[in-house]
PDB file of C-alpha atoms in Angstrom:
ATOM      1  CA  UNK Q   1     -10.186  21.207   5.942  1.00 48.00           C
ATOM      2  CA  UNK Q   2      -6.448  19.723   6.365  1.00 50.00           C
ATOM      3  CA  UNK Q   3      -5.265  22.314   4.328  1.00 50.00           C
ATOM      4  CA  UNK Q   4      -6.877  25.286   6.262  1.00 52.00           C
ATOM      5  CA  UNK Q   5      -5.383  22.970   9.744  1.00 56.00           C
ATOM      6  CA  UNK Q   6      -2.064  23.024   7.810  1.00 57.00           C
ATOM      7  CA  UNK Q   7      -1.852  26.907   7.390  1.00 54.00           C
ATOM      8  CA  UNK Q   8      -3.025  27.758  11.002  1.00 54.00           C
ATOM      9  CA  UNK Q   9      -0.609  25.228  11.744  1.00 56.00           C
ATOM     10  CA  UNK Q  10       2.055  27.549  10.197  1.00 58.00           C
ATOM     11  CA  UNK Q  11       0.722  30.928  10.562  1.00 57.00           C
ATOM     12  CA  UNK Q  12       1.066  30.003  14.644  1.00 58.00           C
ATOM     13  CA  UNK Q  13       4.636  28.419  14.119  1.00 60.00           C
ATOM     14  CA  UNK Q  14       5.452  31.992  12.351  1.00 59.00           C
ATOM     15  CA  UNK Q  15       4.028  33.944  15.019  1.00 59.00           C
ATOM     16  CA  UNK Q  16       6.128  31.908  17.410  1.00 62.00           C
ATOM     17  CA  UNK Q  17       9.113  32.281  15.975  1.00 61.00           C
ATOM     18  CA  UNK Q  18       8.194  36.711  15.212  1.00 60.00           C
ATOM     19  CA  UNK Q  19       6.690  37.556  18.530  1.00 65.00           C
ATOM     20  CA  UNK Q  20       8.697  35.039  20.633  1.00 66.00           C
ATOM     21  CA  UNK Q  21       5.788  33.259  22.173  1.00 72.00           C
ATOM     22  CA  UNK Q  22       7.727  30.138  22.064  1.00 80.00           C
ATOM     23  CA  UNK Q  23      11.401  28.901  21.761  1.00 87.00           C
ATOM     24  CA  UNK Q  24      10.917  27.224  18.262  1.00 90.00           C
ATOM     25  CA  UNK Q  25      13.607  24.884  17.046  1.00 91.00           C
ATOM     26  CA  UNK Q  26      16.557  25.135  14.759  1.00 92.00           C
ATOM     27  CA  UNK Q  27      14.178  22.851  12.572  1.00 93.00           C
ATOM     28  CA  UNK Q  28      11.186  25.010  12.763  1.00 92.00           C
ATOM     29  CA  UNK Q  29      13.317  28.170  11.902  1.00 93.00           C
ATOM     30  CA  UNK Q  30      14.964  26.318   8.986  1.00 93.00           C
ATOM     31  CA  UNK Q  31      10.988  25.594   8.095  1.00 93.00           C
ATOM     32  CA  UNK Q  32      10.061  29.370   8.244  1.00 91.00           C
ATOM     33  CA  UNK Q  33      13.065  30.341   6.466  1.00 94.00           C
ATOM     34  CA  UNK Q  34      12.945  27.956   3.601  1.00 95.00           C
ATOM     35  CA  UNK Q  35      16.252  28.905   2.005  1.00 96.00           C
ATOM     36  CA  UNK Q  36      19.212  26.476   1.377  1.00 96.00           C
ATOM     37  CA  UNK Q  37      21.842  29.807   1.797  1.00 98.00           C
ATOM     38  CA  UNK Q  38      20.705  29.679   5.661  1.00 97.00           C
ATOM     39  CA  UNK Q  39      21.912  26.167   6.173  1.00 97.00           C
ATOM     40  CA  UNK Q  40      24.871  26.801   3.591  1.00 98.00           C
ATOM     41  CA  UNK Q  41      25.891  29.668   6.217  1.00 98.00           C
ATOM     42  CA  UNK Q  42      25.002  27.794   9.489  1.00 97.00           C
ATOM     43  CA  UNK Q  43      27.402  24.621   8.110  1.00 97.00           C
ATOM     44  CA  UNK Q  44      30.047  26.851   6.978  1.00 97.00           C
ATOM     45  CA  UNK Q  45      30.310  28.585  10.273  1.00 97.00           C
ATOM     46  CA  UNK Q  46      30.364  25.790  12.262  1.00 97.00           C
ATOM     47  CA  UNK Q  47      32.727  23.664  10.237  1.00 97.00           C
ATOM     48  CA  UNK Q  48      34.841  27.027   9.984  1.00 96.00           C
ATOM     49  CA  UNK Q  49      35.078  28.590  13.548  1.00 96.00           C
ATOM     50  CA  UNK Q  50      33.684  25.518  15.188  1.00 96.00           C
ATOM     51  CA  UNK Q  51      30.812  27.543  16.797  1.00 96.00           C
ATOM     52  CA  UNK Q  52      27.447  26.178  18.013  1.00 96.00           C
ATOM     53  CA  UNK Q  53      24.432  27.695  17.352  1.00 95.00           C
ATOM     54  CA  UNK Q  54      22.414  29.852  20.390  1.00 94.00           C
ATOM     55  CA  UNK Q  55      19.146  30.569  20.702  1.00 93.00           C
ATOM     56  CA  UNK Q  56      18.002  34.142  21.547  1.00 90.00           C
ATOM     57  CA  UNK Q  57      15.384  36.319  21.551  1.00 89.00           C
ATOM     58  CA  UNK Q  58      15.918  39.949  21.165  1.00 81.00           C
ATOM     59  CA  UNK Q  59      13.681  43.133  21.816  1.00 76.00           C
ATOM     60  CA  UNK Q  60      16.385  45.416  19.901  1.00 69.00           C
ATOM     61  CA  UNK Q  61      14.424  47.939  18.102  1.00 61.00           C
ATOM     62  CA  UNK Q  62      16.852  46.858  14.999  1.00 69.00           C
ATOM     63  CA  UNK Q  63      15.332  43.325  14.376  1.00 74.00           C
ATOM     64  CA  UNK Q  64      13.155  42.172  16.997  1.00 75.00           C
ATOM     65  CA  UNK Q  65      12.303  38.184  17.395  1.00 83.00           C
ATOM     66  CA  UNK Q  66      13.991  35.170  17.754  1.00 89.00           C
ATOM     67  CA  UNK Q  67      17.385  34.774  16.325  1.00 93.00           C
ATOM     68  CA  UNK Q  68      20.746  32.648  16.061  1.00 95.00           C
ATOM     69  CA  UNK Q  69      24.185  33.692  17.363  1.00 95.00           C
ATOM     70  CA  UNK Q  70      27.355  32.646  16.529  1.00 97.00           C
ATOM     71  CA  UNK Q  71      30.727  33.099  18.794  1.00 95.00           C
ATOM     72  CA  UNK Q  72      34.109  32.411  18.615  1.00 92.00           C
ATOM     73  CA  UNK Q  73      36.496  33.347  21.773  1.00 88.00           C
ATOM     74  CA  UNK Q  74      33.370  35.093  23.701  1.00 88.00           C
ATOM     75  CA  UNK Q  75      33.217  37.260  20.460  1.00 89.00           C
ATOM     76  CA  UNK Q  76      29.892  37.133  18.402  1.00 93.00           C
ATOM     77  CA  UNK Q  77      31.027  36.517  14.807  1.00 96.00           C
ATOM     78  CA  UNK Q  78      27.501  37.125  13.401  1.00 97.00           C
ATOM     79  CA  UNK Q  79      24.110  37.361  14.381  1.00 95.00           C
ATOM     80  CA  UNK Q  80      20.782  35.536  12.033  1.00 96.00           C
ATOM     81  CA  UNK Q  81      17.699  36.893  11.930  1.00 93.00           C
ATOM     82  CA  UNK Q  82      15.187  34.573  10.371  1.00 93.00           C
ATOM     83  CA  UNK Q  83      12.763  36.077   8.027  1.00 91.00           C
ATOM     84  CA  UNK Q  84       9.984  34.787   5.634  1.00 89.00           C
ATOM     85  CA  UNK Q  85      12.161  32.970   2.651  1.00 91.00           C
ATOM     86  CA  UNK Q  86      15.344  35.123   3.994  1.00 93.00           C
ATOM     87  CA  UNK Q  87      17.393  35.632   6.489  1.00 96.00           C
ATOM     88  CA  UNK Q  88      19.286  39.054   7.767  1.00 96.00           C
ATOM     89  CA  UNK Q  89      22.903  38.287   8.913  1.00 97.00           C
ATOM     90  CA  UNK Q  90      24.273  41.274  11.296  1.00 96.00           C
ATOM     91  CA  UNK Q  91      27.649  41.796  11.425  1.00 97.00           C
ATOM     92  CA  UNK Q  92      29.345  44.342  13.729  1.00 96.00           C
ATOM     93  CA  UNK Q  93      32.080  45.835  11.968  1.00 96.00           C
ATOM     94  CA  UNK Q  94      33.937  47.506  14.737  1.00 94.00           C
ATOM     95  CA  UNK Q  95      37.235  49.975  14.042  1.00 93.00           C
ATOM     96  CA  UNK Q  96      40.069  46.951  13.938  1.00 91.00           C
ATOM     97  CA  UNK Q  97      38.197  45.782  11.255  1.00 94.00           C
ATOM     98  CA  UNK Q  98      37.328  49.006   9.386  1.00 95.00           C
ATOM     99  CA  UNK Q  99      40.400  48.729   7.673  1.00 94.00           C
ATOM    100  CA  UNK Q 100      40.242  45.072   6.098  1.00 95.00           C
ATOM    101  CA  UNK Q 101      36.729  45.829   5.339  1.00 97.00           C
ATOM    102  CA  UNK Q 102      37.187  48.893   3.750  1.00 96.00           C
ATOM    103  CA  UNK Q 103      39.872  46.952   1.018  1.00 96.00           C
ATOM    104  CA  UNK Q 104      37.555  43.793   0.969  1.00 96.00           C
ATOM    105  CA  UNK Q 105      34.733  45.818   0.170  1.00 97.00           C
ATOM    106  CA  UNK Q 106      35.095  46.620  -4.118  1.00 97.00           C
ATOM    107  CA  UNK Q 107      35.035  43.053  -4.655  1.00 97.00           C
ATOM    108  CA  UNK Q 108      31.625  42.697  -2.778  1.00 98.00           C
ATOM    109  CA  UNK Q 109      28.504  43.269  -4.442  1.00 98.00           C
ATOM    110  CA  UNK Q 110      26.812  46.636  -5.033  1.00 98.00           C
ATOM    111  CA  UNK Q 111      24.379  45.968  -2.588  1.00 98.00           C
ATOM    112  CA  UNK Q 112      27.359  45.490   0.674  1.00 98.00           C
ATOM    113  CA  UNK Q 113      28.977  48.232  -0.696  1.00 98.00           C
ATOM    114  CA  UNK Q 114      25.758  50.516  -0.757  1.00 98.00           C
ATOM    115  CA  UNK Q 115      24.773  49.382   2.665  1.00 98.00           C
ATOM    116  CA  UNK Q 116      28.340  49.473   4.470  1.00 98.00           C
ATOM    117  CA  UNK Q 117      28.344  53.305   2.977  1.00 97.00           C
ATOM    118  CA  UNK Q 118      24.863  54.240   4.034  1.00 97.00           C
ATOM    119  CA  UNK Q 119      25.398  52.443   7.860  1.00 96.00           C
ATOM    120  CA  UNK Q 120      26.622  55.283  10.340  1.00 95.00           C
ATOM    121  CA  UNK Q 121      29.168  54.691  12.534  1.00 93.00           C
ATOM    122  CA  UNK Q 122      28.151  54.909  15.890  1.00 92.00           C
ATOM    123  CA  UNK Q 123      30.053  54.526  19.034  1.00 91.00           C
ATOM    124  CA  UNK Q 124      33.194  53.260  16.581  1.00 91.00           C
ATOM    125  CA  UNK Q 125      31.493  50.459  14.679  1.00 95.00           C
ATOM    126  CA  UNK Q 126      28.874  49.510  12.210  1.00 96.00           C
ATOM    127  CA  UNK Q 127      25.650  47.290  12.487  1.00 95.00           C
ATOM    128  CA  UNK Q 128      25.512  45.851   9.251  1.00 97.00           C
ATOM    129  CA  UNK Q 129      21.793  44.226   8.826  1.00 96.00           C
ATOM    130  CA  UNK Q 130      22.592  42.183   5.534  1.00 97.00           C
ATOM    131  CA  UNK Q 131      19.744  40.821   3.997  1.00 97.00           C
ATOM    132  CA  UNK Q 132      20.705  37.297   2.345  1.00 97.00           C
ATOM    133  CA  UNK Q 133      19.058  36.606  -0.852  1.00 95.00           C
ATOM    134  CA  UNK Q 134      21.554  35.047  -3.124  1.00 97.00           C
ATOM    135  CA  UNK Q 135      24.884  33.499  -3.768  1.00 97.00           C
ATOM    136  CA  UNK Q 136      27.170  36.902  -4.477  1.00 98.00           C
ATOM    137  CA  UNK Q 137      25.593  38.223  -0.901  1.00 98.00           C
ATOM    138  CA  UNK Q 138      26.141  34.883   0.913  1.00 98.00           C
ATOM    139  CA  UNK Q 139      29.879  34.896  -0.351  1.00 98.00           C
ATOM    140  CA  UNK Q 140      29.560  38.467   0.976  1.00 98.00           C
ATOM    141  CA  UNK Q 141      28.605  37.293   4.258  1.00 98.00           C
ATOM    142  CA  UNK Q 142      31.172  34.547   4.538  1.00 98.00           C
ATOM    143  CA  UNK Q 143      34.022  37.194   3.780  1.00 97.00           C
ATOM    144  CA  UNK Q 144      33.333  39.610   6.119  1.00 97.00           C
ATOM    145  CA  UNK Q 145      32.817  36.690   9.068  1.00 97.00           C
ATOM    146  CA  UNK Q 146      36.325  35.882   8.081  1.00 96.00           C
ATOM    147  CA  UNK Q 147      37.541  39.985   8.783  1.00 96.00           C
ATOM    148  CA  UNK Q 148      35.373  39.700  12.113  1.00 93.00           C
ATOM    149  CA  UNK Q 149      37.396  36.648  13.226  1.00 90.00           C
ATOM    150  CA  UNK Q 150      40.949  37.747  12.375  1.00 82.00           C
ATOM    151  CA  UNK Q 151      40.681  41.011  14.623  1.00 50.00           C
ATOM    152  CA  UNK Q 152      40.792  38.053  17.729  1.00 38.00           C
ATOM    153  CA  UNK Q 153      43.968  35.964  16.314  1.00 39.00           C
TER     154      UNK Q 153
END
């Protein structure tokens, strides 16, 4: 029986945090997420760009749900999307960063490369939806935060 309580307990935290029922914490979505890389990325970009965390929940037809934002100079460096053992970073690559990206991007992994290639461009920028699974695509991530910011110095 505490076992069954335990996993309705969770199953209703998840559908919290997915349907946006409820404003769950930072330590409820590090519970869903259950992945070291999304507290790797959260420290590095507040030690980094000395950004806080913001709570928000978003009805964009991209990625729906609860997510975290991070801004530097009223500029959102990246956007985190927590998922079930993952999280998606977004990144908005917009044209002053095209370039940097563009020779950045060999020495990123297959996958970046594959999906910065396949994202149109719309309106002058691409939405890259990242899905963070491992170290290469985490050092990925960190890289092209780092383009994002330099377009504002």
């Amino acid at each position: 029986p505490l076992k069954s309580n335990n996993a309705q307990i969770k199953n209703k935290k998840i559908n919290d945090i997915v349907k946006g029922t409820k404003k769950p914490s930072l330590k409820e979505i590090r519970e869903y997420i259950n992945n070291s890389l999304f507290d790797r990325l959260c420290m590095h970009v507040e030690t980094e760009y000395q950004s806080k965390p913001v709570l928000e929940y978003s009805r964009c037809s991209m990625q729906y749900g609860w997510n975290i934002k991070y801004k530097k100079s009223g500029r959102t460096l990246c956007t985190l999307y927590p998922m079930d053992g993952f999280f998606i970073t977004l990144i908005v690559i917009g044209e002053c960063e095209r370039t940097n990206t563009e020779i950045e991007l060999p020495f990123c992994t297959d996958y970046v490369q594959r999906l910065y290639n396949e994202t149109e461009t719309g309106m002058g920028q691409k939405w890259l939806m990242i899905h963070v699974t491992d170290d290469a695509i985490f050092e990925d991530v960190k890289q092209l935060i780092a383009i994002r910011r330099k377009k504002g110095r």
